Amino acid sequence: MPASTNKKVLIRRFDREPLTGFVNPQAWQQPQGLEVLSQSGSIAVIPYEDVKIAFFVREFSEAPVAGRMFQTRPKMQGLWLRLHFKDGEVMDGLMPNNLLQVEPYGFTFLPPNATSNNQRVFVPRAAVTEVLVLGVVGAASAKKEKPPAKEQIGLFD
């Protein structure tokens, strides 16, 4: 029996109640909005302008989302982001340091608290006023070769 490809998602919307459902990660971002299969079995397309944030979750729960900011510099590799929402809220995240993975409709990243119910987060471009890169974590720095000391003799020159 093949495994299900649908993922559990909790969508928080501006000025509306949260919506829980399932999405197909390969086809849920449509030009008109996010395509979601509700728990009652109906398919809806939610416009990007209405979506504040979509959490890919382990289990459905209405508990408040904790840990929106990194307390210290992240340890995993990637771009450390700070997102400023239209309603004034601020959230940190970590996304891959690969610009080919930037999506046309928004940003998918790892939330600060990796042990919480939230596995990944999607924020539409329409929901944010500013996205700042706070740092590049784990980037390989180019090592500069030091010139030999003047007092060092050259044996094999």
XYZ file of N, CA and C in Angstrom:
471
model
N 0.840 -1.174 0.000
C 0.000 0.000 0.000
C 0.884 1.236 0.000
N 0.752 2.149 -0.974
C 1.609 3.323 -1.024
C 1.279 4.311 0.096
N 2.305 5.015 0.523
C 2.131 6.006 1.578
C 1.435 7.240 1.024
N 0.729 7.938 1.882
C 0.025 9.149 1.486
C 1.029 10.272 1.228
N 0.793 11.055 0.199
C 1.668 12.181 -0.089
C 1.100 13.477 0.459
N -0.109 13.452 1.003
C -0.705 14.652 1.568
C -0.093 14.959 2.922
N 0.095 16.253 3.187
C 0.695 16.697 4.445
C -0.332 17.487 5.246
N -0.258 17.354 6.567
C -1.139 18.104 7.453
C -0.667 19.549 7.505
N -1.640 20.458 7.414
C -1.292 21.874 7.431
C -2.312 22.637 8.285
N -1.811 23.630 9.014
C -2.639 24.548 9.775
C -2.390 25.933 9.185
N -3.433 26.537 8.656
C -3.295 27.834 7.987
C -3.902 28.910 8.866
N -3.093 29.875 9.230
C -3.573 31.049 9.962
C -3.820 32.151 8.948
N -5.017 32.748 9.063
C -5.406 33.781 8.108
C -5.563 35.112 8.825
N -5.442 36.190 8.069
C -5.667 37.521 8.622
C -7.164 37.673 8.899
N -7.517 38.090 10.101
C -8.894 38.412 10.480
C -9.886 37.269 10.303
N -9.434 36.028 10.330
C -10.345 34.879 10.224
C -9.817 33.767 11.100
N -10.646 32.762 11.308
C -10.235 31.627 12.117
C -9.249 30.752 11.358
N -8.385 30.027 12.100
C -7.440 29.120 11.437
C -8.180 27.999 10.700
N -7.523 27.475 9.692
C -8.074 26.407 8.875
C -7.109 25.233 8.916
N -7.625 24.025 9.168
C -6.792 22.837 9.148
C -7.193 21.971 7.968
N -6.226 21.280 7.424
C -6.517 20.413 6.292
C -5.266 19.705 5.810
N -5.352 19.269 4.563
C -4.268 18.507 3.952
C -3.906 19.152 2.625
N -2.618 19.100 2.279
C -2.157 19.641 1.007
C -1.242 18.636 0.327
N -1.186 18.709 -0.986
C -0.221 17.950 -1.773
C 0.979 18.871 -1.951
N 2.133 18.571 -1.355
C 3.269 19.490 -1.403
C 3.761 19.821 -2.815
N 3.470 18.977 -3.796
C 3.924 19.248 -5.158
C 2.954 20.144 -5.924
N 1.702 20.289 -5.469
C 0.721 21.031 -6.275
C -0.167 21.967 -5.468
N 0.185 22.289 -4.258
C -0.722 23.092 -3.438
C -0.624 24.586 -3.710
N 0.501 25.054 -4.263
C 0.650 26.473 -4.575
C 0.158 26.719 -5.998
N -1.042 27.233 -6.100
C -1.656 27.551 -7.386
C -1.500 29.053 -7.636
N -1.638 29.512 -8.883
C -1.544 30.955 -9.137
C -2.589 31.777 -8.372
N -3.760 31.192 -8.092
C -4.827 31.922 -7.401
C -4.677 31.870 -5.880
N -3.988 30.857 -5.355
C -3.850 30.721 -3.913
C -3.437 29.312 -3.533
N -3.618 28.986 -2.255
C -3.243 27.674 -1.733
C -4.420 26.716 -1.854
N -4.179 25.547 -2.437
C -5.216 24.529 -2.574
C -5.156 23.602 -1.364
N -6.261 23.550 -0.606
C -6.312 22.803 0.647
C -7.522 21.876 0.641
N -7.295 20.652 1.068
C -8.374 19.694 1.282
C -8.715 19.753 2.761
N -9.931 20.221 3.078
C -10.315 20.364 4.481
C -10.533 18.999 5.109
N -10.630 18.967 6.428
C -10.854 17.716 7.133
C -12.236 17.145 6.826
N -13.161 17.987 6.370
C -14.489 17.504 6.003
C -14.530 16.955 4.579
N -13.447 17.136 3.814
C -13.359 16.554 2.476
C -13.602 17.507 1.331
N -13.739 18.796 1.589
C -13.948 19.751 0.499
C -12.628 20.441 0.141
N -12.474 20.710 -1.142
C -11.262 21.384 -1.621
C -11.551 22.873 -1.744
N -10.628 23.681 -1.230
C -10.768 25.133 -1.303
C -9.443 25.726 -1.753
N -9.537 26.829 -2.475
C -8.360 27.600 -2.847
C -8.418 28.897 -2.058
N -7.452 29.087 -1.182
C -7.413 30.266 -0.315
C -6.478 31.290 -0.945
N -6.960 32.485 -1.264
C -6.102 33.503 -1.881
C -4.904 33.848 -0.997
N -3.778 34.119 -1.624
C -2.554 34.450 -0.884
C -2.736 35.679 0.000
N -3.568 36.615 -0.413
C -3.788 37.838 0.366
C -4.446 37.548 1.710
N -5.193 36.434 1.811
C -5.872 36.085 3.057
C -4.997 35.264 3.996
N -3.955 34.629 3.476
C -3.119 33.724 4.271
C -2.022 34.521 4.966
N -1.915 34.310 6.277
C -0.806 34.912 7.010
C 0.368 33.944 7.042
N 0.083 32.697 7.425
C 1.151 31.716 7.575
C 0.544 30.318 7.497
N 1.281 29.396 6.920
C 0.845 27.995 6.846
C 1.900 27.134 7.523
N 1.473 26.382 8.536
C 2.370 25.505 9.275
C 2.147 24.072 8.822
N 3.215 23.388 8.406
C 3.161 21.946 8.197
C 3.350 21.339 9.581
N 2.344 20.601 10.048
C 2.340 20.139 11.437
C 2.369 18.621 11.522
N 2.791 18.134 12.690
C 2.748 16.693 12.963
C 1.323 16.276 13.310
N 0.681 17.060 14.166
C -0.689 16.801 14.615
C -1.466 18.107 14.590
N -2.787 18.010 14.340
C -3.637 19.193 14.375
C -3.859 19.591 15.824
N -3.616 20.850 16.136
C -3.893 21.378 17.467
C -4.090 22.878 17.337
N -4.854 23.433 18.224
C -5.102 24.867 18.208
C -4.222 25.595 19.217
N -3.223 24.900 19.746
C -2.331 25.514 20.724
C -1.559 26.650 20.072
N -1.295 27.715 20.807
C -0.528 28.818 20.231
C 0.865 28.363 19.822
N 1.370 28.982 18.799
C 2.681 28.621 18.267
C 3.750 29.328 19.091
N 4.619 28.545 19.700
C 5.671 29.103 20.544
C 6.989 29.140 19.789
N 7.888 29.965 20.244
C 9.227 30.008 19.671
C 9.273 30.614 18.284
N 8.915 31.878 18.169
C 8.927 32.537 16.861
C 10.275 33.181 16.536
N 11.161 33.241 17.509
C 12.462 33.863 17.298
C 13.560 32.909 17.767
N 14.707 32.933 17.091
C 15.859 32.176 17.546
C 16.435 32.886 18.768
N 16.702 32.135 19.823
C 17.293 32.716 21.035
C 18.791 32.948 20.852
N 19.434 32.089 20.050
C 20.852 32.221 19.725
C 21.002 31.985 18.224
N 22.197 32.128 17.728
C 22.460 31.892 16.312
C 22.122 30.440 15.967
N 21.383 30.199 14.877
C 21.035 28.814 14.516
C 22.277 27.974 14.241
N 22.154 26.669 14.472
C 23.279 25.756 14.275
C 23.262 25.105 12.886
N 22.079 24.980 12.290
C 21.968 24.332 10.985
C 22.400 25.286 9.872
N 22.792 24.712 8.736
C 23.206 25.510 7.596
C 22.008 26.168 6.933
N 22.196 27.382 6.436
C 21.145 28.049 5.691
C 21.154 29.548 5.897
N 20.095 30.183 5.376
C 19.919 31.622 5.530
C 19.026 31.883 6.732
N 19.510 32.666 7.655
C 18.744 33.038 8.846
C 17.911 34.247 8.467
N 16.579 34.089 8.472
C 15.659 35.137 8.028
C 14.897 35.730 9.197
N 14.502 36.988 9.050
C 13.546 37.631 9.958
C 12.451 38.227 9.082
N 11.212 37.755 9.293
C 10.068 38.186 8.505
C 9.207 39.144 9.324
N 8.829 40.258 8.722
C 7.943 41.240 9.344
C 6.604 41.163 8.617
N 5.553 40.792 9.356
C 4.227 40.627 8.778
C 3.499 41.958 8.675
N 2.446 41.987 7.860
C 1.646 43.196 7.670
C 1.001 43.664 8.958
N 0.707 42.736 9.882
C 0.041 43.108 11.125
C 1.033 43.461 12.240
N 2.325 43.551 11.926
C 3.331 43.952 12.900
C 4.050 42.810 13.585
N 3.603 41.589 13.415
C 4.255 40.437 14.033
C 5.593 40.164 13.353
N 6.528 39.562 14.100
C 7.864 39.250 13.598
C 8.142 37.779 13.867
N 8.812 37.106 12.912
C 9.153 35.692 13.070
C 10.485 35.419 12.400
N 11.279 34.536 13.010
C 12.540 34.095 12.427
C 12.342 32.749 11.736
N 13.259 32.429 10.847
C 13.244 31.136 10.187
C 14.595 30.850 9.559
N 14.740 29.632 9.082
C 15.982 29.205 8.456
C 15.627 28.504 7.154
N 16.077 29.074 6.032
C 15.789 28.460 4.744
C 17.080 28.052 4.065
N 17.021 27.115 3.111
C 18.242 26.647 2.449
C 18.980 27.787 1.755
N 20.278 27.697 1.750
C 21.112 28.699 1.087
C 21.254 28.317 -0.383
N 20.121 28.219 -1.062
C 20.078 27.848 -2.472
C 18.948 28.647 -3.112
N 19.273 29.639 -3.892
C 18.256 30.510 -4.468
C 17.371 29.807 -5.478
N 17.762 28.632 -5.963
C 16.890 27.873 -6.860
C 15.682 27.311 -6.117
N 15.742 27.245 -4.791
C 14.634 26.737 -4.005
C 13.668 27.819 -3.550
N 13.904 29.073 -3.920
C 12.973 30.147 -3.582
C 11.733 29.984 -4.450
N 10.586 29.964 -3.809
C 9.331 29.734 -4.513
C 8.748 31.057 -5.012
N 7.971 31.021 -6.096
C 7.440 32.263 -6.660
C 6.363 32.929 -5.802
N 5.662 32.165 -4.959
C 4.535 32.727 -4.202
C 4.842 33.008 -2.745
N 6.023 32.619 -2.267
C 6.340 32.855 -0.869
C 7.625 32.190 -0.451
N 7.754 31.992 0.865
C 8.975 31.469 1.457
C 8.650 30.253 2.318
N 9.364 29.163 2.108
C 9.243 27.976 2.946
C 10.528 27.840 3.742
N 10.382 27.669 5.057
C 11.572 27.613 5.905
C 11.303 26.769 7.135
N 12.355 26.510 7.889
C 12.259 25.786 9.159
C 11.990 26.792 10.270
N 11.076 26.472 11.187
C 10.811 27.379 12.308
C 11.930 27.302 13.345
N 12.022 28.296 14.229
C 13.092 28.302 15.235
C 13.067 27.107 16.179
N 11.891 26.663 16.608
C 11.801 25.566 17.565
C 11.588 24.261 16.804
N 12.651 23.516 16.569
C 12.580 22.285 15.778
C 11.857 21.157 16.493
N 11.705 21.239 17.800
C 11.048 20.174 18.544
C 9.550 20.411 18.718
N 9.029 21.495 18.178
C 7.597 21.783 18.330
C 6.775 20.963 17.340
N 5.490 21.207 17.328
C 4.559 20.530 16.425
C 4.777 20.963 14.974
N 5.391 22.118 14.764
C 5.589 22.675 13.423
C 6.852 22.114 12.788
N 6.700 21.512 11.605
C 7.856 20.948 10.913
C 8.448 21.932 9.914
N 7.602 22.581 9.161
C 8.002 23.587 8.180
C 6.968 24.697 8.193
N 7.343 25.843 7.631
C 6.462 27.001 7.599
C 6.481 27.581 6.192
N 5.300 27.991 5.696
C 5.210 28.706 4.425
C 4.563 30.049 4.709
N 5.186 31.125 4.207
C 4.642 32.474 4.336
C 4.520 33.060 2.935
N 3.301 33.442 2.524
C 3.147 34.064 1.202
C 3.814 35.441 1.153
N 4.262 35.818 -0.007
C 4.884 37.138 -0.172
C 3.912 38.256 0.186
N 2.622 38.033 -0.059
C 1.606 39.051 0.221
C 1.429 39.295 1.719
N 1.891 38.386 2.581
C 1.690 38.506 4.026
C 2.779 39.306 4.720
N 3.895 39.558 4.059
C 5.025 40.209 4.720
C 5.314 41.574 4.103
N 5.852 42.446 4.946
C 6.286 43.754 4.471
C 7.789 43.796 4.265
N 8.499 42.879 4.961
C 9.958 42.882 4.876
C 10.490 41.498 5.221
N 11.497 41.047 4.483
C 12.199 39.800 4.771
C 13.682 40.135 4.798
N 14.285 40.005 5.971
C 15.696 40.345 6.150
C 16.525 39.080 6.297
N 17.708 39.057 5.704
C 18.667 37.974 5.928
C 19.581 38.442 7.054
N 19.473 37.776 8.199
C 20.284 38.150 9.361
C 21.665 37.531 9.331
N 21.801 36.424 8.601
C 23.097 35.776 8.539
C 23.079 34.573 7.623
N 24.278 34.193 7.197
C 24.463 32.975 6.427
C 25.173 32.017 7.369
N 24.455 30.969 7.767
C 24.964 30.049 8.773
C 25.631 28.869 8.089
N 26.850 28.571 8.504
C 27.554 27.403 7.991
C 28.143 27.571 6.611
N 28.272 28.782 6.146
C 28.846 29.002 4.821
C 30.347 28.771 4.868
N 30.851 28.119 3.846
C 32.287 27.879 3.763
C 32.976 29.189 3.417
N 33.837 29.622 4.281
C 34.551 30.860 4.009
C 35.797 30.554 3.189
N 36.121 31.455 2.311
C 37.311 31.279 1.480
C 38.539 31.541 2.346
N 39.364 30.523 2.479
C 40.568 30.671 3.297
C 41.652 31.344 2.470
N 42.182 32.396 3.028
C 43.259 33.106 2.358
C 44.579 32.508 2.813
N 45.428 32.258 1.841
C 46.727 31.698 2.165
C 47.611 32.801 2.735
N 48.177 32.519 3.887
C 49.032 33.512 4.529
C 50.389 33.529 3.842
N 50.936 34.715 3.617
C 52.289 34.753 3.062
C 53.286 34.254 4.107
N 54.362 33.611 3.669
C 55.330 33.092 4.643
C 55.954 34.242 5.427
N 56.284 33.944 6.643
C 56.917 34.946 7.491
C 58.273 35.322 6.908
N 58.679 36.564 7.106
C 59.939 37.052 6.535
C 61.153 36.330 7.123
N 61.021 35.904 8.362
C 62.160 35.229 8.982
C 62.235 33.752 8.605
N 61.252 33.239 7.885
C 61.248 31.836 7.463
C 62.195 31.675 6.280
N 63.072 30.728 6.355
C 63.998 30.503 5.260
C 63.345 29.568 4.236
N 63.687 29.692 2.979
C 63.150 28.846 1.932
C 64.142 27.757 1.584
N 63.905 26.536 1.994
C 64.823 25.445 1.728
C 64.731 24.932 0.296
N 63.541 24.893 -0.263
C 63.374 24.252 -1.569
C 62.947 25.233 -2.646
N 63.328 26.461 -2.552
C 62.963 27.463 -3.557
C 63.844 27.389 -4.777
